């Protein structure tokens, strides 16, 4: 696609989104569907990204990129007092890092029963959001994110894994027990992962442009949590267990097996004006069958961030975050992997210092902006950056991203 056609497409998108945004009433609320408690909600968000040396969400160098659009419509209602149906359709465009455009984000039935006065047990089945970390289930909506982007080391928006991480087709068994100011929660998911969508096959196989499909054992995800005073303090532990067979249809590329285990510890403290959040995880992966000699490739990465958010006015907040990703815990500088692969050493890590602002300037309107100073390129999309594997790119780069959103 030429620069001129890309620019034309960007202008068409932003004009359409802005027209749609400002066509909404200023104080809209949920759309009542006229049947019981059934309601519809929606959101329209348009972002802009400007980077110094690499591309993030489209061709963001130079004049920046408008390839950052999120539009969703959802509905929900009770079929029975303890049986809820909910579904959401989503359009998302973020350049080369998300190739799905329109998709069914979730559609499920949720049935729950009380167990005495303090406990609840339930099951959710259909296309469900994967219960992982603090932000995964609601990450499609900028209103539920602290500023524009989530910490990339943990939530991987710029890589092809995003759609596979956020939802899957299966069922969740969940429970909650509350006593006074304290509550315990647990969720367990068994599902068919969406690992054949959005380029996830290439990422998981570790082979660029590979074609084929995953099959095999269901995805297992578990999460346990503790809350004090209805979320004033939160502790969580999540774990993802994936074991899939890849059936290659690419000439010269063998089929193989991929095993991934991703535990994540999360903590959050919410005070009157401050929120402090941190998450730490390690992804252990094992790939076998892809190499001619049958070698098993094992690797463990490290992912963590710490952030502070300050609400200095009722409609304004500021954020400061440090986000870190290390592709190989045994090679934190990237020197060893660079020597054996010929790639730049900064391809194997990313350190991101972020400062952001958020302004809810009307009841249903939000603007957010953040600046990133980044060392390393491990979390950049190779689709948006076809020259990423060359040695002439700098280690340090900068990014400014902004978003305006309307919801009802």
XYZ file of C-alpha atoms in Angstrom:
408
model
C 0.000 0.000 0.000
C 1.404 3.425 -0.986
C 1.934 6.305 1.423
C -0.723 8.308 -0.445
C -3.355 5.559 -0.185
C -2.508 4.997 3.480
C -2.908 8.697 4.223
C -6.214 8.770 2.324
C -7.497 5.766 4.271
C -6.459 7.390 7.572
C -8.284 10.615 6.682
C -11.429 8.670 5.732
C -11.367 6.747 9.010
C -10.876 9.766 11.246
C -13.497 11.854 9.414
C -16.000 9.032 9.742
C -15.231 8.406 13.402
C -15.323 12.103 14.341
C -18.615 12.533 12.486
C -20.014 9.538 14.371
C -18.665 10.778 17.696
C -20.069 14.274 17.482
C -23.380 13.012 16.147
C -24.111 11.477 19.549
C -26.027 13.389 22.236
C -23.879 14.851 24.976
C -25.601 13.078 27.883
C -26.638 9.715 26.496
C -27.091 6.701 28.745
C -27.707 3.017 28.125
C -30.252 2.221 25.449
C -33.232 0.484 27.048
C -34.518 -2.237 24.719
C -38.030 -2.272 26.190
C -37.957 -5.905 27.308
C -37.327 -6.568 30.980
C -33.893 -5.265 32.017
C -32.366 -5.672 28.562
C -29.972 -2.860 27.650
C -27.527 -1.957 24.904
C -24.258 -0.110 25.432
C -21.587 1.011 23.037
C -18.408 2.999 22.565
C -16.513 4.708 19.765
C -12.822 5.509 20.273
C -10.295 7.053 17.898
C -6.590 7.275 18.609
C -3.530 8.928 17.128
C 0.037 7.618 17.451
C 3.304 9.411 16.668
C 6.682 7.681 16.984
C 10.284 8.650 16.394
C 12.063 5.658 14.830
C 9.716 2.671 14.632
C 6.057 2.129 13.765
C 3.407 1.356 16.362
C -0.206 0.782 15.230
C 0.358 1.553 11.562
C 2.777 3.933 9.864
C 3.249 6.179 12.906
C 6.543 7.814 11.980
C 6.591 11.221 10.333
C 3.023 12.578 10.436
C 1.751 9.888 12.794
C -0.939 7.230 12.383
C -4.711 7.183 12.849
C -4.756 3.372 12.705
C -6.096 3.122 16.234
C -9.880 2.703 16.165
C -12.098 0.767 18.578
C -15.883 0.544 18.115
C -18.116 -1.799 20.078
C -21.797 -2.448 20.690
C -23.019 -4.848 23.354
C -26.303 -5.952 24.855
C -27.260 -7.867 27.967
C -30.341 -8.970 29.813
C -31.706 -11.613 32.139
C -33.590 -14.563 30.656
C -34.256 -15.752 34.203
C -33.382 -13.993 37.481
C -30.112 -15.935 37.710
C -29.441 -16.450 33.966
C -27.808 -13.600 32.014
C -27.187 -13.398 28.268
C -24.538 -10.935 27.050
C -22.785 -10.345 23.730
C -20.579 -7.743 22.064
C -19.503 -7.067 18.497
C -16.233 -5.208 18.034
C -14.394 -3.413 15.271
C -10.725 -2.796 15.968
C -8.017 -1.424 13.697
C -4.451 -1.041 14.952
C -2.391 -1.388 11.795
C -0.456 -4.598 11.290
C -0.771 -5.742 14.898
C -4.489 -6.587 14.623
C -5.786 -8.060 11.351
C -9.276 -9.130 12.413
C -11.274 -5.871 11.879
C -14.851 -6.924 12.820
C -15.184 -9.786 15.284
C -17.503 -11.313 17.871
C -15.808 -10.148 21.041
C -17.893 -12.203 23.436
C -21.292 -13.948 23.526
C -22.188 -16.091 26.514
C -24.735 -17.282 29.024
C -23.997 -16.733 32.721
C -25.823 -18.824 35.315
C -25.220 -18.382 39.031
C -26.744 -19.605 42.290
C -26.288 -18.343 45.867
C -24.741 -20.706 48.404
C -26.068 -19.309 51.641
C -25.696 -15.598 52.374
C -21.977 -15.246 51.695
C -21.103 -17.377 48.682
C -22.008 -17.547 44.994
C -21.232 -20.259 42.442
C -21.673 -19.775 38.710
C -20.828 -20.932 35.216
C -20.318 -18.855 32.067
C -20.358 -20.571 28.663
C -19.913 -19.486 25.042
C -17.321 -17.061 23.769
C -15.926 -15.820 27.057
C -13.264 -13.376 28.155
C -10.224 -15.164 29.552
C -9.885 -14.468 33.315
C -6.308 -13.227 33.432
C -4.658 -10.423 35.382
C -6.304 -7.169 36.407
C -7.312 -5.810 32.999
C -7.739 -8.583 30.433
C -11.537 -8.943 30.355
C -12.295 -5.236 29.788
C -9.234 -4.154 27.823
C -11.190 -3.382 24.617
C -12.618 -0.199 26.185
C -10.332 2.767 26.903
C -12.625 3.725 29.805
C -11.423 0.676 31.733
C -7.733 1.309 30.993
C -5.765 3.748 33.187
C -4.813 5.845 30.130
C -4.506 4.916 26.432
C -2.493 1.669 26.443
C -2.149 -1.133 28.932
C 1.355 -2.243 30.012
C 2.654 -3.963 26.906
C 4.946 -6.408 28.702
C 1.936 -8.190 30.240
C -0.929 -7.554 27.777
C 0.933 -7.584 24.426
C -1.391 -5.328 22.379
C 1.166 -4.714 19.649
C 1.799 -8.408 18.961
C -0.379 -10.955 17.195
C -1.263 -12.711 20.466
C -3.831 -10.109 21.540
C -6.984 -11.741 20.174
C -5.930 -15.177 21.399
C -5.250 -13.758 24.875
C -8.488 -11.848 25.312
C -11.183 -14.447 24.580
C -11.848 -18.104 23.767
C -14.722 -20.523 23.171
C -15.585 -22.608 26.199
C -16.740 -22.311 29.783
C -15.736 -20.708 33.087
C -16.616 -22.079 36.508
C -16.442 -19.283 39.072
C -17.140 -18.648 42.729
C -17.068 -15.867 45.285
C -17.087 -15.931 49.089
C -17.487 -12.718 51.129
C -17.223 -12.145 54.862
C -17.309 -8.582 56.156
C -14.671 -6.504 54.370
C -13.012 -9.559 52.862
C -13.807 -11.545 49.714
C -12.227 -14.490 47.913
C -12.806 -15.188 44.220
C -11.849 -18.060 41.958
C -12.303 -18.766 38.233
C -11.314 -21.737 36.100
C -11.552 -21.768 32.289
C -11.522 -24.710 29.854
C -11.824 -23.591 26.239
C -10.780 -23.769 22.611
C -8.289 -20.913 22.153
C -8.517 -18.451 19.281
C -4.945 -19.254 18.255
C -5.720 -19.393 14.532
C -6.702 -15.707 14.410
C -4.833 -12.458 13.905
C -1.411 -13.924 13.127
C -1.174 -15.819 16.420
C 0.039 -18.942 14.594
C 3.142 -17.120 13.332
C 3.897 -15.698 16.764
C 3.413 -18.940 18.691
C 5.309 -21.038 16.168
C 8.093 -18.460 16.109
C 8.317 -18.659 12.301
C 7.504 -15.550 10.185
C 4.803 -15.993 7.498
C 4.193 -19.615 8.425
C 0.838 -21.093 7.375
C -1.049 -23.771 9.232
C -3.484 -24.412 12.054
C -3.379 -25.248 15.742
C -5.338 -28.107 17.283
C -5.152 -30.297 20.336
C -5.731 -29.952 24.051
C -8.049 -27.186 25.339
C -6.675 -24.011 26.896
C -6.629 -23.953 30.708
C -6.720 -20.671 32.617
C -7.126 -20.182 36.362
C -7.331 -17.111 38.559
C -7.686 -16.666 42.311
C -8.170 -13.345 44.042
C -8.514 -11.615 47.392
C -10.311 -8.278 47.865
C -10.538 -5.989 50.872
C -13.301 -3.386 51.172
C -14.776 -4.139 47.727
C -11.557 -3.583 45.793
C -9.726 -1.052 47.928
C -6.938 -3.636 48.046
C -6.686 -6.516 45.544
C -4.372 -9.503 45.204
C -4.591 -11.957 42.305
C -2.751 -14.921 40.906
C -3.475 -16.064 37.332
C -2.030 -18.873 35.234
C -2.343 -19.839 31.559
C -1.520 -23.392 30.439
C -1.381 -24.004 26.671
C -0.382 -27.222 24.891
C -1.109 -27.206 21.148
C -0.086 -29.102 18.040
C 0.672 -27.034 14.944
C -0.172 -28.594 11.579
C 1.991 -26.811 9.025
C 0.837 -26.233 5.441
C 3.999 -24.312 4.553
C 6.455 -26.138 2.275
C 9.717 -26.802 4.088
C 8.291 -26.125 7.553
C 7.612 -29.130 9.768
C 4.621 -29.493 12.049
C 5.332 -29.247 15.740
C 4.127 -28.796 19.287
C 4.038 -25.675 21.483
C 3.694 -25.658 25.255
C 3.329 -22.399 27.150
C 2.865 -21.690 30.843
C 2.246 -18.087 31.943
C 1.770 -17.389 35.687
C 1.028 -13.785 36.706
C 0.881 -12.188 40.164
C -1.108 -8.950 40.496
C -1.595 -6.386 43.278
C -3.490 -3.091 43.469
C -4.119 -0.529 46.227
C -6.863 2.055 45.645
C -6.847 5.083 47.949
C -9.010 8.204 47.752
C -6.725 10.016 45.280
C -4.072 7.419 44.458
C -3.954 3.949 42.918
C -0.813 1.806 42.959
C -0.646 -1.250 40.696
C 1.908 -3.895 39.810
C 1.943 -7.221 37.969
C 4.759 -9.725 37.526
C 4.867 -12.793 35.306
C 7.117 -15.247 33.502
C 6.258 -16.994 30.238
C 7.880 -20.404 29.849
C 7.585 -21.825 26.344
C 8.751 -25.073 24.747
C 8.701 -25.635 20.971
C 9.415 -29.049 19.476
C 9.285 -30.556 15.986
C 9.973 -27.378 14.005
C 13.698 -27.947 13.488
C 15.145 -30.635 11.148
C 17.159 -32.258 13.934
C 14.171 -32.380 16.286
C 15.698 -30.057 18.864
C 13.433 -28.779 21.653
C 13.619 -24.992 22.000
C 12.924 -23.772 25.534
C 12.744 -20.179 26.745
C 11.530 -18.164 29.743
C 10.697 -14.474 29.483
C 10.077 -11.968 32.297
C 7.216 -9.454 32.216
C 6.397 -6.837 34.858
C 5.292 -3.275 35.469
C 4.664 -0.891 38.359
C 2.443 2.174 38.043
C 0.981 4.996 40.103
C -2.183 6.893 39.169
C -3.124 10.204 40.834
C -6.656 11.645 40.599
C -5.941 15.322 41.206
C -9.466 16.450 40.220
C -12.777 14.652 39.868
C -12.366 14.499 36.067
C -8.551 14.504 35.751
C -5.924 11.868 36.548
C -2.219 11.418 35.857
C -0.167 8.241 35.535
C 3.482 7.230 35.794
C 4.549 3.690 34.848
C 7.681 1.612 34.384
C 7.156 -1.424 32.147
C 9.779 -4.113 31.506
C 9.978 -7.110 29.183
C 12.969 -9.472 28.924
C 12.705 -12.123 26.207
C 15.201 -14.481 27.898
C 15.784 -14.352 31.658
C 19.183 -15.956 31.111
C 20.263 -13.195 28.714
C 18.922 -9.894 30.044
C 21.230 -7.754 27.907
C 20.373 -9.649 24.709
C 24.040 -10.167 23.867
C 24.023 -13.970 23.743
C 20.878 -14.202 21.599
C 22.194 -11.456 19.331
C 25.436 -13.389 18.825
C 23.734 -16.650 17.846
C 20.938 -15.112 15.722
C 22.678 -12.110 14.149
C 19.827 -9.850 15.317
C 20.288 -6.598 17.263
C 20.539 -7.209 21.005
C 17.756 -4.677 21.674
C 15.340 -7.025 19.848
C 15.343 -9.138 23.012
C 14.143 -6.610 25.609
C 11.984 -3.517 26.112
C 12.052 -0.972 28.966
C 9.255 1.593 28.797
C 8.873 4.704 30.980
C 5.361 6.135 30.513
C 3.681 9.360 31.669
C 0.003 9.916 30.915
C -3.043 12.157 31.464
C -6.758 11.335 31.388
C -9.640 13.837 31.221
C -13.329 12.901 31.431
C -14.553 16.254 30.130
C -18.221 15.284 29.755
C -20.385 12.572 31.276
C -19.858 10.227 28.318
C -16.618 11.640 26.878
C -12.989 10.934 27.607
C -9.630 12.132 26.294
C -6.339 10.500 27.199
C -2.716 10.973 26.179
C 0.571 9.375 27.120
C 4.257 9.703 26.300
C 6.595 6.693 26.161
C 10.365 6.715 26.349
C 11.395 3.211 25.309
C 14.685 1.282 25.305
C 14.466 -1.878 23.207
C 12.254 -3.197 20.412
C 11.098 -6.630 21.633
C 7.415 -5.615 21.802
C 7.132 -4.041 18.349
C 5.078 -5.619 15.580
C 7.240 -7.027 12.749
C 4.288 -6.444 10.397
C 4.355 -2.696 11.080
C 8.178 -2.788 11.099
C 9.415 -5.024 8.262
C 13.008 -3.880 8.860
C 12.928 -4.702 12.561
C 15.438 -7.544 12.227
C 18.121 -5.298 10.751
C 20.987 -4.011 12.853
C 20.782 -0.373 11.836
C 17.797 0.559 14.048
C 18.356 2.512 17.278
C 17.844 1.029 20.743
C 15.945 4.021 22.149
C 12.787 5.518 20.635
C 9.834 7.697 21.650
C 6.076 7.479 21.272
C 3.135 9.828 21.838
C -0.352 8.346 21.686
C -3.731 10.024 22.254
C -7.350 8.879 22.196
C -10.821 10.411 22.346
C -13.784 8.215 23.233
C -17.562 8.372 23.563
C -19.688 5.755 25.314
C -23.357 5.150 26.009
